[in-house]
Each structure stands twice: as C-alpha cells, then as structure tokens.
Coordinates of C-alpha atoms in Angstrom, one line a residue:
M1 CA -24.1 33.0 10.3
I2 CA -27.3 34.3 12.1
L3 CA -30.7 33.1 10.7
Y4 CA -33.6 35.5 11.2
L5 CA -37.1 33.9 10.8
Q6 CA -40.2 36.1 10.8
M7 CA -43.2 34.3 12.3
P8 CA -46.8 35.3 11.6
K9 CA -48.6 36.9 14.5
L10 CA -50.9 34.3 16.1
H11 CA -53.8 34.9 18.5
Q12 CA -52.6 32.8 21.4
P13 CA -52.9 33.4 25.1
S14 CA -49.2 33.2 25.6
G15 CA -46.1 33.9 23.5
H16 CA -44.2 30.9 24.8
N17 CA -45.5 28.5 22.1
T18 CA -44.4 31.0 19.4
L19 CA -40.9 31.1 20.8
L20 CA -40.8 27.3 21.1
A21 CA -41.7 27.0 17.4
F22 CA -38.9 29.4 16.4
V23 CA -36.3 27.3 18.3
I24 CA -37.4 24.0 16.8
I25 CA -37.4 25.3 13.3
F26 CA -34.0 27.0 13.7
C27 CA -32.4 23.8 15.0
S28 CA -34.0 21.7 12.3
L29 CA -32.6 24.0 9.6
A30 CA -29.2 24.1 11.2
N31 CA -28.9 20.4 11.3
T32 CA -30.1 20.0 7.7
S33 CA -27.5 22.5 6.5
L34 CA -24.7 20.6 8.4
Q35 CA -25.6 17.3 7.0
A36 CA -25.7 18.7 3.4
Q37 CA -22.2 20.1 3.8
V38 CA -20.4 17.1 5.3
P39 CA -20.7 13.8 3.3
I40 CA -20.6 10.6 5.3
Q41 CA -19.0 7.3 4.3
T42 CA -19.6 4.1 6.2
I43 CA -16.9 1.5 6.3
E44 CA -17.2 -2.2 7.4
P45 CA -13.9 -3.2 8.9
T46 CA -12.8 -6.5 10.4
Y47 CA -11.4 -6.8 13.9
V48 CA -8.4 -8.5 15.4
S49 CA -9.4 -9.2 19.0
I50 CA -8.4 -11.1 22.1
A51 CA -10.2 -14.1 20.6
D52 CA -7.7 -14.0 17.7
G53 CA -4.6 -13.8 20.0
L54 CA -4.4 -10.1 20.9
V55 CA -3.3 -9.7 24.5
S56 CA -5.4 -6.5 25.1
P57 CA -8.4 -4.7 23.7
T58 CA -6.4 -1.5 23.9
V59 CA -4.0 -1.0 21.0
N60 CA -2.1 2.3 21.3
A61 CA 0.3 1.8 18.3
V62 CA 0.7 -0.3 15.2
I63 CA 3.4 -0.3 12.5
Q64 CA 4.5 -2.5 9.6
D65 CA 8.3 -3.2 9.5
S66 CA 10.5 -3.6 6.4
Y67 CA 9.8 -7.4 6.3
G68 CA 6.0 -6.9 6.2
I69 CA 5.5 -7.9 9.8
I70 CA 2.9 -6.0 11.9
W71 CA 4.0 -4.8 15.3
I72 CA 1.3 -4.0 17.8
G73 CA 1.7 -1.9 21.0
T74 CA -0.9 -2.6 23.7
T75 CA -1.4 -2.0 27.4
Q76 CA -0.4 -5.5 28.1
G77 CA 2.8 -5.8 26.1
L78 CA 4.3 -5.8 22.5
Q79 CA 3.1 -8.2 19.9
M80 CA 4.5 -9.3 16.5
Y81 CA 1.8 -10.4 14.0
D82 CA 2.4 -12.1 10.7
G83 CA -1.3 -12.2 9.7
Y84 CA -1.8 -15.7 11.2
N85 CA 0.2 -16.0 14.5
F86 CA 1.2 -13.7 17.4
Q87 CA 4.5 -13.5 19.3
T88 CA 4.2 -11.6 22.5
F89 CA 6.9 -9.7 24.4
K90 CA 6.3 -8.7 28.0
N91 CA 8.3 -7.5 31.0
V92 CA 9.8 -10.3 33.0
P93 CA 10.7 -9.2 36.5
G94 CA 14.4 -9.7 37.1
K95 CA 15.3 -10.1 33.5
P96 CA 16.9 -6.8 32.2
T97 CA 16.8 -7.8 28.6
S98 CA 13.0 -8.2 28.6
L99 CA 10.6 -5.4 27.6
Q100 CA 10.9 -2.6 30.1
H101 CA 7.2 -1.9 30.7
N102 CA 4.0 -3.5 29.3
L103 CA 2.2 -0.2 28.6
I104 CA 3.2 0.6 25.0
W105 CA 2.6 4.1 23.5
S106 CA 4.5 4.2 20.2
L107 CA 6.6 2.0 17.8
L108 CA 9.2 2.7 15.2
E109 CA 11.7 0.8 13.1
D110 CA 15.2 2.2 12.5
A111 CA 17.7 1.7 9.6
N112 CA 19.1 -1.4 11.3
H113 CA 15.6 -3.0 11.4
D114 CA 15.5 -2.8 15.2
I115 CA 12.2 -1.8 16.8
W116 CA 12.0 1.2 19.2
V117 CA 9.2 1.0 21.8
S118 CA 8.1 3.9 23.9
N119 CA 6.5 2.7 27.1
G120 CA 5.4 3.5 30.6
K121 CA 9.0 3.9 31.9
G122 CA 10.8 5.4 28.9
V123 CA 12.0 3.7 25.7
S124 CA 13.1 0.1 24.9
K125 CA 14.9 -1.0 21.8
Y126 CA 14.2 -4.5 20.4
I127 CA 17.5 -5.7 18.9
R128 CA 16.4 -8.1 16.3
Q129 CA 19.6 -10.1 15.9
K130 CA 19.8 -10.8 19.6
N131 CA 16.1 -11.2 20.2
E132 CA 16.4 -9.1 23.3
F133 CA 15.6 -5.5 24.5
K134 CA 17.9 -2.7 25.6
N135 CA 16.0 -0.4 28.0
Y136 CA 16.3 3.3 28.7
E137 CA 14.5 4.3 31.9
F138 CA 13.8 8.0 32.1
A139 CA 13.2 8.5 35.8
P140 CA 16.7 7.7 37.1
A141 CA 18.3 9.2 34.0
F142 CA 16.7 12.6 34.7
N143 CA 16.9 12.5 38.5
F144 CA 13.3 11.8 39.3
T145 CA 12.3 10.0 42.5
I146 CA 12.8 6.3 42.6
N147 CA 9.0 5.7 42.5
S148 CA 8.4 7.9 39.5
Q149 CA 7.5 6.5 36.1
I150 CA 8.4 8.9 33.3
A151 CA 6.7 7.6 30.1
G152 CA 7.8 8.0 26.5
F153 CA 5.0 8.8 24.1
K154 CA 5.4 9.2 20.3
L155 CA 8.6 8.2 18.5
F156 CA 9.9 10.0 15.4
I157 CA 13.0 9.8 13.1
D158 CA 13.8 12.9 11.1
S159 CA 15.5 13.1 7.7
Q160 CA 18.9 13.5 9.4
K161 CA 18.4 10.1 11.1
N162 CA 17.9 11.8 14.5
L163 CA 15.7 9.8 16.8
W164 CA 13.2 11.8 19.0
V165 CA 10.5 10.9 21.5
N166 CA 7.7 13.0 23.0
S167 CA 7.3 12.5 26.7
F168 CA 4.5 12.9 29.2
N169 CA 6.8 14.7 31.6
L170 CA 10.0 15.8 29.9
Q171 CA 8.6 17.5 26.7
L172 CA 10.8 16.3 23.9
L173 CA 13.9 14.1 24.1
Q174 CA 16.6 13.3 21.6
Y175 CA 18.7 10.1 21.4
D176 CA 22.4 10.6 21.3
A177 CA 23.9 7.6 19.5
T178 CA 27.5 8.5 20.5
T179 CA 26.8 8.3 24.2
D180 CA 23.8 5.9 23.9
E181 CA 21.6 8.1 26.1
W182 CA 18.6 10.4 25.8
K183 CA 18.9 14.1 26.3
M184 CA 16.4 16.9 26.6
A185 CA 15.7 19.1 23.6
K186 CA 16.8 22.7 23.7
Y187 CA 14.3 25.6 23.8
E188 CA 14.6 29.3 23.4
L189 CA 11.8 31.0 25.3
A190 CA 10.9 34.6 25.9
D191 CA 10.7 34.1 29.6
A192 CA 13.9 33.0 31.4
V193 CA 13.2 29.3 32.3
E194 CA 15.8 27.0 33.8
P195 CA 16.4 23.8 31.8
D196 CA 15.3 21.6 34.7
Q197 CA 12.0 23.5 34.8
I198 CA 11.1 22.7 31.2
N199 CA 8.7 19.8 31.9
G200 CA 5.2 18.7 31.1
P201 CA 3.7 16.7 28.1
A202 CA 4.5 17.1 24.4
F203 CA 2.3 15.0 22.1
A204 CA 3.3 15.7 18.5
L205 CA 6.4 16.1 16.3
A206 CA 6.7 16.5 12.5
E207 CA 9.2 17.6 9.8
D208 CA 8.4 19.8 6.9
L209 CA 9.8 19.6 3.4
S210 CA 12.6 22.1 4.2
G211 CA 13.9 20.0 7.1
N212 CA 12.4 22.2 9.9
L213 CA 10.9 20.4 12.9
W214 CA 7.6 21.3 14.4
L215 CA 6.7 20.4 17.9
G216 CA 3.4 20.6 19.8
T217 CA 3.7 21.1 23.6
V218 CA 1.2 21.6 26.3
S219 CA 3.3 24.4 27.9
Y220 CA 4.3 26.4 24.9
G221 CA 1.9 25.5 22.1
L222 CA 3.4 25.2 18.6
M223 CA 7.2 25.4 18.4
R224 CA 9.6 25.3 15.5
K225 CA 13.3 24.3 15.1
A226 CA 14.9 25.5 11.9
K227 CA 17.0 22.9 10.0
N228 CA 20.2 24.9 10.6
E229 CA 19.4 25.6 14.3
N230 CA 19.5 23.5 17.4
V231 CA 16.8 25.1 19.5
F232 CA 13.0 25.0 19.4
K233 CA 11.2 28.4 19.5
P234 CA 7.5 29.1 20.0
V235 CA 5.6 30.3 16.9
S236 CA 5.0 34.0 17.3
P237 CA 1.7 34.4 19.3
E238 CA 0.5 37.4 17.3
K239 CA 0.3 35.1 14.2
E240 CA -1.9 32.6 16.1
G241 CA -4.9 34.9 16.1
V242 CA -7.7 33.5 18.2
I243 CA -6.3 29.9 18.2
N244 CA -4.8 29.1 21.6
F245 CA -2.7 26.0 21.6
V246 CA -1.8 26.2 25.3
H247 CA -5.4 26.0 26.5
P248 CA -5.9 22.7 28.3
E249 CA -8.8 21.7 26.0
N250 CA -7.0 22.7 22.8
V251 CA -3.4 21.3 23.2
I252 CA -1.8 19.9 20.0
T253 CA -2.1 16.2 19.6
A254 CA -0.7 15.4 16.1
L255 CA 1.2 17.2 13.3
H256 CA 1.7 16.3 9.6
T257 CA 3.2 18.1 6.6
D258 CA 1.6 17.6 3.2
S259 CA 3.1 17.8 -0.3
T260 CA 2.6 21.6 -0.4
N261 CA 4.5 22.0 2.9
T262 CA 1.3 22.9 4.7
L263 CA 1.3 21.8 8.4
W264 CA -1.8 19.9 9.5
I265 CA -2.6 20.3 13.2
T266 CA -5.1 18.4 15.3
T267 CA -5.9 19.3 18.9
R268 CA -8.3 18.1 21.5
S269 CA -10.9 20.4 20.1
G270 CA -10.2 21.0 16.4
V271 CA -8.4 20.5 13.1
Y272 CA -6.3 23.3 11.7
K273 CA -3.9 24.1 8.8
F274 CA -0.9 26.3 9.2
N275 CA 1.0 28.0 6.3
P276 CA 4.6 28.4 7.4
Y277 CA 5.3 30.9 4.6
S278 CA 2.5 33.4 5.5
G279 CA 2.1 32.5 9.1
N280 CA -1.6 32.1 8.7
F281 CA -3.8 29.5 10.5
K282 CA -7.0 28.1 9.1
T283 CA -9.6 26.4 11.2
L284 CA -11.1 23.4 9.4
I285 CA -13.2 21.9 12.3
E286 CA -13.9 22.9 15.8
Y287 CA -15.6 20.8 18.5
L288 CA -17.2 21.6 21.8
P289 CA -14.6 21.0 24.6
R290 CA -15.0 17.9 26.8
P291 CA -13.3 18.9 30.1
G292 CA -11.8 16.0 32.1
E293 CA -11.7 13.6 29.2
N294 CA -8.4 11.6 29.5
W295 CA -8.6 9.8 26.2
N296 CA -8.4 12.6 23.7
N297 CA -4.7 12.9 23.3
W298 CA -4.6 10.4 20.4
N299 CA -4.6 11.6 16.9
S300 CA -2.9 10.3 13.7
I301 CA -2.6 12.1 10.4
L302 CA -1.5 10.2 7.3
P303 CA -1.9 10.4 3.5
D304 CA -3.3 7.3 1.7
P305 CA -1.9 6.0 -1.6
Q306 CA -4.3 8.3 -3.5
G307 CA -3.0 11.4 -1.7
N308 CA -6.1 11.9 0.6
I309 CA -5.4 13.0 4.1
W310 CA -6.9 10.7 6.8
I311 CA -7.2 11.8 10.4
A312 CA -7.9 9.4 13.3
N313 CA -9.6 11.8 15.6
N314 CA -9.7 9.9 18.9
F315 CA -13.3 9.5 20.2
R316 CA -14.5 11.9 17.5
G317 CA -14.1 9.3 14.8
L318 CA -12.4 9.4 11.4
L319 CA -12.1 12.1 8.8
K320 CA -11.0 11.8 5.2
F321 CA -9.9 14.9 3.4
D322 CA -10.2 15.1 -0.4
G323 CA -6.5 15.3 -1.3
I324 CA -5.0 18.2 0.5
S325 CA -8.1 20.3 0.1
D326 CA -10.4 21.5 2.9
R327 CA -13.2 19.2 1.8
F328 CA -13.7 16.2 4.0
T329 CA -15.9 13.2 4.6
E330 CA -16.9 11.8 8.0
I331 CA -16.1 8.1 8.1
E332 CA -18.5 6.1 10.2
I333 CA -17.7 2.6 11.3
A334 CA -20.5 0.1 10.8
G335 CA -22.0 -1.0 14.1
K336 CA -20.6 1.9 16.1
V337 CA -22.8 4.6 17.5
I338 CA -22.5 8.2 18.8
M339 CA -23.1 8.5 22.5
R340 CA -25.0 11.3 24.3
T341 CA -21.6 12.9 25.0
H342 CA -21.3 13.4 21.2
G343 CA -18.4 11.0 20.9
W344 CA -18.2 7.6 19.2
N345 CA -18.2 4.5 21.4
I346 CA -14.9 3.6 19.8
T347 CA -11.7 5.6 20.5
I348 CA -9.2 5.5 17.6
T349 CA -5.6 5.8 18.7
Q350 CA -2.7 5.6 16.2
F351 CA -3.1 4.0 12.8
M352 CA -1.0 3.1 9.7
I353 CA -1.5 2.1 6.1
D354 CA 0.4 -1.0 5.1
R355 CA 2.2 -1.5 1.7
S356 CA -0.9 -3.2 0.2
G357 CA -3.1 -0.2 1.1
I358 CA -4.9 -1.8 4.1
F359 CA -5.6 0.5 7.0
W360 CA -4.8 -0.8 10.6
F361 CA -6.4 1.3 13.3
G362 CA -5.6 1.0 17.0
S363 CA -8.4 1.4 19.3
R364 CA -8.9 1.8 23.1
E365 CA -11.7 -0.7 23.4
A366 CA -12.1 -2.8 20.2
G367 CA -8.5 -4.1 19.6
L368 CA -7.0 -3.8 16.2
V369 CA -9.4 -2.5 13.4
K370 CA -8.6 -3.6 9.9
Y371 CA -10.1 -1.9 6.9
D372 CA -9.3 -2.9 3.3
P373 CA -10.6 -0.2 0.9
V374 CA -10.3 -2.4 -2.2
N375 CA -11.7 -5.6 -0.8
K376 CA -15.2 -5.1 -1.9
P377 CA -17.7 -7.8 -3.1
F378 CA -17.1 -8.9 -6.7
Q379 CA -19.8 -8.5 -9.3
H380 CA -20.0 -11.7 -11.4
L381 CA -20.2 -11.0 -15.2
A382 CA -20.9 -14.0 -17.3
H383 CA -22.6 -15.3 -20.4
D384 CA -26.4 -15.4 -20.4
E385 CA -28.1 -17.3 -23.2
N386 CA -31.2 -15.2 -22.8
N387 CA -29.4 -11.8 -22.8
P388 CA -27.7 -10.8 -26.1
K389 CA -26.0 -7.9 -24.2
S390 CA -24.2 -10.3 -21.8
M391 CA -20.6 -11.4 -22.2
S392 CA -19.8 -13.9 -25.0
A393 CA -19.6 -17.6 -24.0
G394 CA -16.3 -19.3 -23.5
G395 CA -14.8 -17.2 -20.6
A396 CA -12.4 -14.2 -20.4
F397 CA -8.9 -14.2 -21.8
G398 CA -7.5 -10.7 -21.8
I399 CA -8.7 -7.6 -20.0
L400 CA -7.8 -3.9 -20.7
A401 CA -9.2 -0.7 -19.2
S402 CA -9.4 1.9 -21.9
K403 CA -7.5 5.2 -21.4
V404 CA -9.0 6.8 -24.4
K405 CA -12.6 6.0 -23.4
P406 CA -12.6 6.3 -19.6
G407 CA -14.9 3.7 -17.9
I408 CA -14.8 1.3 -20.9
T409 CA -13.2 -2.1 -20.5
Y410 CA -12.2 -4.4 -23.3
V411 CA -12.6 -8.1 -22.5
G412 CA -10.9 -10.6 -24.8
T413 CA -12.9 -13.8 -24.8
R414 CA -12.0 -17.4 -25.6
G415 CA -13.9 -17.9 -28.8
G416 CA -16.1 -14.8 -28.9
G417 CA -13.8 -12.1 -30.1
V418 CA -13.6 -8.9 -28.1
N419 CA -16.3 -7.6 -25.8
I420 CA -16.7 -4.0 -24.8
Y421 CA -18.1 -3.6 -21.3
D422 CA -20.0 -0.4 -20.4
P423 CA -20.2 -0.2 -16.5
I424 CA -23.0 2.3 -16.6
K425 CA -25.3 0.3 -18.8
Q426 CA -23.7 -3.0 -17.6
T427 CA -23.8 -4.3 -21.1
F428 CA -21.4 -5.9 -23.5
E429 CA -20.9 -5.0 -27.2
K430 CA -19.1 -7.4 -29.5
I431 CA -16.1 -6.9 -31.8
T432 CA -15.6 -9.8 -34.2
F433 CA -12.9 -10.4 -36.8
N434 CA -12.2 -12.9 -39.6
V435 CA -11.3 -16.2 -38.0
I436 CA -9.0 -18.4 -40.0
D437 CA -6.8 -20.6 -37.7
D438 CA -7.8 -19.6 -34.2
M439 CA -8.2 -22.8 -32.4
F440 CA -11.1 -21.5 -30.3
G441 CA -13.0 -19.8 -33.1
G442 CA -12.0 -16.2 -32.5
S443 CA -10.0 -15.4 -29.3
A444 CA -8.2 -12.4 -27.9
R445 CA -5.8 -13.5 -25.4
S446 CA -4.2 -10.1 -25.1
I447 CA -5.3 -6.5 -25.9
A448 CA -3.4 -3.2 -26.3
E449 CA -4.6 0.3 -27.1
D450 CA -3.1 3.1 -29.1
A451 CA -3.4 6.8 -28.2
D452 CA -6.1 7.3 -30.9
G453 CA -8.2 4.4 -29.6
S454 CA -7.2 1.8 -32.2
L455 CA -6.6 -1.7 -30.8
W456 CA -4.1 -4.6 -31.1
L457 CA -5.4 -8.1 -30.5
G458 CA -3.2 -11.1 -29.7
T459 CA -5.1 -14.1 -31.0
W460 CA -4.7 -17.8 -30.4
G461 CA -3.9 -18.9 -33.9
D462 CA -4.4 -15.9 -36.2
G463 CA -1.4 -13.9 -35.0
L464 CA -1.5 -10.2 -34.2
I465 CA -4.4 -8.2 -35.6
E466 CA -4.6 -4.4 -35.8
L467 CA -8.0 -2.7 -35.6
D468 CA -8.6 1.0 -36.3
K469 CA -10.5 3.3 -33.8
N470 CA -13.8 2.1 -35.4
N471 CA -12.8 -1.5 -34.7
K472 CA -12.2 -2.4 -38.4
E473 CA -9.3 -4.7 -39.3
L474 CA -6.3 -2.8 -40.7
K475 CA -3.6 -5.5 -40.8
R476 CA -2.7 -9.0 -39.7
Y477 CA 0.8 -10.1 -38.6
K478 CA 1.3 -13.9 -39.0
Y479 CA 4.2 -16.3 -38.8
D480 CA 6.0 -17.3 -42.0
S481 CA 8.7 -20.0 -41.7
T482 CA 10.5 -18.5 -44.7
N483 CA 10.6 -15.0 -43.4
A484 CA 12.5 -14.2 -40.2
S485 CA 10.9 -10.7 -40.1
T486 CA 7.5 -12.1 -39.3
I487 CA 6.0 -12.8 -35.9
S488 CA 7.6 -15.9 -34.3
S489 CA 4.2 -17.6 -33.6
N490 CA 0.5 -17.1 -34.4
Q491 CA -0.3 -17.8 -30.7
V492 CA 0.1 -14.4 -29.0
R493 CA 0.1 -14.4 -25.2
V494 CA 0.9 -10.7 -24.2
I495 CA 1.2 -7.3 -25.8
K496 CA 2.8 -4.4 -24.0
P497 CA 3.3 -1.0 -25.6
D498 CA 6.3 1.1 -24.6
G499 CA 6.9 4.9 -24.8
K500 CA 8.8 4.7 -28.0
G501 CA 6.0 3.6 -30.3
Q502 CA 6.9 -0.1 -30.1
L503 CA 4.9 -3.1 -29.1
W504 CA 6.5 -5.9 -27.2
I505 CA 4.8 -9.1 -28.2
G506 CA 5.2 -12.4 -26.3
T507 CA 4.2 -15.5 -28.2
N508 CA 4.4 -19.2 -27.7
S509 CA 7.7 -19.1 -29.6
G510 CA 9.4 -16.1 -28.0
L511 CA 9.5 -12.4 -27.9
N512 CA 8.9 -9.9 -30.8
I513 CA 9.2 -6.1 -31.1
L514 CA 7.0 -4.3 -33.5
D515 CA 7.9 -0.7 -34.5
T516 CA 4.4 0.7 -35.2
K517 CA 6.0 3.8 -36.9
T518 CA 8.0 1.9 -39.5
N519 CA 5.8 -1.2 -39.4
T520 CA 8.9 -3.4 -39.0
L521 CA 9.0 -6.5 -36.7
E522 CA 12.1 -7.9 -35.0
R523 CA 12.4 -11.3 -33.2
V524 CA 14.3 -11.4 -30.0
D525 CA 16.4 -14.6 -29.9
S526 CA 15.9 -17.1 -27.1
R527 CA 17.8 -20.3 -26.4
Q528 CA 14.5 -22.1 -25.8
F529 CA 13.0 -21.0 -29.1
R530 CA 16.1 -20.5 -31.3
Q531 CA 15.8 -22.1 -34.8
Y532 CA 18.6 -23.9 -36.5
P533 CA 19.9 -22.6 -39.8
T534 CA 18.4 -24.2 -42.9
Q535 CA 21.8 -25.5 -44.0
L536 CA 22.4 -27.3 -40.6
V537 CA 18.9 -28.8 -40.7
S538 CA 19.7 -30.1 -44.2
E539 CA 22.9 -31.7 -43.1
L540 CA 21.3 -33.3 -40.1
E541 CA 18.6 -34.8 -42.3
K542 CA 21.3 -36.4 -44.4
L543 CA 22.9 -37.9 -41.3
I544 CA 19.6 -39.3 -40.1
S545 CA 19.2 -41.2 -43.4
T546 CA 22.6 -42.8 -43.2
D547 CA 23.9 -45.7 -41.0
Q548 CA 26.2 -43.4 -38.9
K549 CA 23.8 -43.3 -36.0
V550 CA 25.3 -44.6 -32.7
G551 CA 21.9 -45.2 -31.2
A552 CA 18.4 -43.9 -31.3
I553 CA 15.1 -44.0 -29.4
E554 CA 12.8 -42.9 -32.1
K555 CA 9.4 -43.3 -30.6
V556 CA 8.0 -43.2 -27.1
T557 CA 4.4 -43.6 -26.1
D558 CA 2.8 -42.3 -22.9
N559 CA 4.1 -43.4 -19.5
Q560 CA 7.2 -45.2 -20.8
N561 CA 10.6 -45.3 -19.3
I562 CA 13.1 -46.5 -22.0
S563 CA 16.9 -46.6 -21.9
L564 CA 19.2 -47.6 -24.8
P565 CA 22.8 -48.7 -24.3
I566 CA 25.2 -47.1 -26.8
E567 CA 28.9 -47.5 -27.3
I568 CA 31.3 -44.7 -28.5
K569 CA 34.8 -46.0 -29.4
T570 CA 36.1 -43.0 -31.4
A571 CA 36.7 -39.6 -29.9
G572 CA 35.0 -36.7 -31.8
N573 CA 32.0 -34.4 -32.0
Y574 CA 28.6 -36.0 -31.9
W575 CA 25.2 -34.5 -32.5
V576 CA 22.4 -35.3 -30.1
M577 CA 18.9 -34.6 -31.5
T578 CA 15.9 -34.6 -29.2
V579 CA 12.3 -33.5 -29.1
G580 CA 10.7 -33.1 -25.7
E581 CA 8.6 -30.9 -23.5
I582 CA 10.1 -28.9 -20.6
F583 CA 8.1 -26.2 -18.8
G584 CA 9.8 -25.1 -15.5
L585 CA 10.0 -28.1 -13.3
E586 CA 7.5 -30.1 -15.4
R587 CA 9.1 -32.4 -18.0
A588 CA 7.7 -34.8 -20.5
D589 CA 9.5 -36.8 -23.2
F590 CA 12.7 -36.0 -21.3
G591 CA 16.0 -37.7 -21.7
W592 CA 19.7 -37.7 -20.7
I593 CA 23.0 -39.6 -21.3
Q594 CA 25.0 -41.3 -18.6
N595 CA 28.5 -42.8 -18.7
E596 CA 29.5 -46.1 -17.2
A597 CA 30.0 -44.5 -13.8
K598 CA 26.3 -43.3 -13.9
D599 CA 27.4 -39.7 -14.2
T600 CA 25.1 -37.5 -16.4
V601 CA 27.2 -36.2 -19.3
W602 CA 24.3 -34.7 -21.3
L603 CA 20.9 -33.4 -20.2
M604 CA 18.0 -32.0 -22.3
S605 CA 17.2 -29.1 -20.0
D606 CA 20.8 -27.8 -19.9
F607 CA 20.1 -25.3 -22.7
D608 CA 23.2 -23.2 -22.1
H609 CA 25.5 -26.1 -23.0
T610 CA 23.4 -28.4 -25.2
F611 CA 21.4 -26.1 -27.5
H612 CA 23.9 -24.5 -30.0

C-alpha cells in the first residue's frame, strides 16, 4: 500500500525540512499500523542451564521419549534428563560403542524405544537395552575423503515406518533396515544429473495426510514424493509464482502439514502456506534478508494441544498462529531484546511440547528454555467476614464449571451450601437448601449439572438433592434401611452424569445409578458394603444370645492388642462376626485367627473369602 500525504505549503527558505517532515510522519504511521495488526504476547519461561547440569548453552534438539524422559542434543554431547538429574553421553576416543560425535543436530525415538541421534559425522543409534551406541559414519559410506565430516541433520519417521535424515552434504538419506545401512533418496529432475552429483544441504521433511512426503532442499527447492512412488520431484516452478525457494536467503528450513492437509513452510526469510490441491502458495510473513547469517537454518513448526500452530523462528523469535488461520501473535520472551540487526538476542532452535503441555525450546545461547502455559499464579478466593459477596466460610468441597452458563463456576462448600462464582465481577452468590442431617450444616461435596441448567447436589448427611434451573429444590433422595431402591448412604462423595441420562453416584456405602428419565435408583453391589439378608441377621442374633459361642472379644478400647485362645473340637461350619475399620493399608479394630502352627487361617481384610 502507498500512502500519499498532502502537506500545506509553508514559507521556508528550503524544501528540505518539508521533505523531512513527510518522511517522519510516514514512518510513524507505518509503525503504528504494524503494531495494531500484530498482537504481542510476552512469556516468562524458566531456564535449564549449565548451572543446572546442562553440558552446553547450545541446545540443538530436544524430545520426550515414551517413558517421559527428556533427551537433549547439544554441541557437547547427548543428555538424558528426568527433571532432576542428567546423564551425559559423549564420544570416547577408541570406544566404538560410544556416541559417534558430540555435535548433536536432531533426536528421534523409534518403535523399539531406541534413540536415533544425528550428529557431526552422521547418525548414531542408542540401543537402550545394551546401553551403547551403534554408529553410522557417512563420509566413508559415501566415498568422501578420510578427513571429511558429513553431518546428519533432522531425523524423521514416516507413517510407513521408514526412517529418513536430512543431511548437510547428501540431501536426503533413507535407512535400509534389511541391509542396516543408509542410502541416498532418489530424485527425478528435469536436467540430467548423475546420482553422485546430487549433493548439498536439505533441511526439512514432512508427510501430509495422504502419505505424500515433502522435502525442502537448497538445490531444488520444494520437492514431493507421492505415496505410491519412490522418487522425489520438484514442485512445478510455474506454480511457485514469485516465491523462490532456491535463493540462498530463502531456502526451506521447516515443513509441517496441518489438519486440513495444508503445508506450512518456513524459510530463512519468510513463512508460507502451500495448498497441494490448488498448487497455490500464500505468503504469511516476509523478512528482510540477512546475508551471511549462519544461524538461521533452525525452524520448528508444531501444533499445541489447543490446535494452534507455533513456529520457532530462529533468531526472529516465536510466532503463535490462531489455530490454522493466518492470524498470528508475536511471542516475546521476557528479558530478551531485539538487536540493531532486527533479530532477538536469543536464537530458538528445535522445540517440542511434552505430554503435560509444557514447551521445551532449544536455544543457541541460553540452554534449554522451559515454558509452562498453564503454570500461572493462583488467585486466592476465601471467606471475608467484611464482604458478603465473598465465599462462604468453611472451605470448598466440590467444584464444577458450568457448561450451560459459560464462565460461571459452582463451588460446593463445607457448611455454606453452594456458591456461584462470577469471574468478571469476582463475587459469590449463595444457594442454600433445607438442612436436616448434614453434619456440617449444609454441605455440597459434589455437584453435577443437567443440560437445562438444573443441579444435583451430593450432601454430607442429607443425601442427593435435585435443584431446578432456578435453584429451587425439586426432590431429595435419602437412604432408607427398609427399601433397597433408595440411595445406599446419605453421605454422597461424587456425582458423574453419563450420556444415557443416568447419574453415577458414589457414596460412603457404595455406588448407585439413578435413571433421571424414569426416576429409578439402583444400588451396585460391593463386597465391602454388601448387606446381609434380614433373615440371616435374625438367625445370627439368636446365636449370639445362646451359649454356642466358641470365644469372643466383645469390646476393645483404643491402643489395645488383645488375643483370646479358642478351642474347636468338632469339625463343621463356624460363623465369624467382626466389626472393624479397613481403608487401604490403614487398619483399626483389625483381627485374625491363627492355628497352633501360627498360620493365619482367617483374616478380616480377605473379603473375597470371608465376606459371604
């Protein structure tokens, strides 16, 4: 866009000042427009540095393996990090099973849980079971001079389990598992080129949703290998328009395919999208070239758990795209600055997002950069005697985020009913109900919500309470010892609705299922909470009142250890009646029976055999 600005004619001895005013105003307007279009977010990460055990401030690669361990590739070796301690692997001269070269470029875990490591001489494989490396040196394998070092760059496994590595000198290589060696990828080029003349760097490889492979090379730009073919072909130049991916300052550095099968492309000087169906390229960002810069081959493109696309853009910082759209936010790192050369004083290399959602960025000069997007300072919400809009006293029991009323959170309190928290107003409204037997004076240990906004409250003594969408009580479900179709306990711990119109209700005496459509309730039997039939209880009461008891410990006070010798002379069936407390490994009022050989023949906690 060209901006024309008409200046009033001024009586000045020279026109130079007028021209200067025009330039200043134009630049000011241009910068203001740019800032308005690109939002900025500042993150405050933590750093894992040499002081923490990192062997180098330059981290080129980072991955998390299937066991949750973080692997870090540096310029001074490979490190394994469990969040507390480091184990370091380095090259040991004269030891062929050590790491091949200490300069690490990329890392990858295979299906056998072994770790592949591209490095300054080629590729190493860390065999986990043997705790040793198998090394593949590229220079002798491809007939380079004995003093040559042919590095491997980015590793990649496709959906067919084929292992690839980009190279600084040999374009793209593929691992042949049958011969246990690396071979050059095949190309189909317009100009006749001998296979041994296909050399030079290749920095990026990706697979689309159809199984096609996309390769970014310095010599041939963007290339594609169809799933059913075995050769890479350059993308037709006439479809590239004005984008030149073989220009030294615009070579492809990273590729990624999103959920729409759109190919994202980063280069030394820009960010682009490519639609493989139409063949159209779209320019998202372009930068001024920086000739001679050796550290702008690093880019990573990854989606976060929310579907946003993050781009680690070497010394140009971080970009976060809103989903798969063209809208993006510039991510600034607190404490880092833009230098006069228009680049940040931190160079981001490769990064990954671990299974807990934490970002781990490699950097050239600041070690490992760790950013947790959910680890934000907590806001403390508590009861305030001087504020009637604060939370009820007694503390929080159950918490539920409303789906019917977005932003609203229901907080079940310990004695103050249900509180409704409004995050915008930062106030609490109270829902109370008739308290009869709740031991805390009106508690909601658990809360569930229906599609119409009505609520279910699990109380601590008044059973299950149903409220309508206006928070008025509709019904109360309470325990009745004479009716097996009632809730198993008035102390409700958890309520979980399913997709069939049922509520699963966990109480102090077991599990219940309430069909909200038919208003019928079913108890789920549990050995721990099974109740004896009334007839059996009656018979046992008669036995207790007779003299047929072999032996009995009828009362135990706190901190007692009592044993009673008993003698059984007649073979037969005997009832053992006990009352005790068993919770996991914690036991109180706990007993057992031993024979003369001190073998335990009956144990209270063995429910499968003793509770019938």
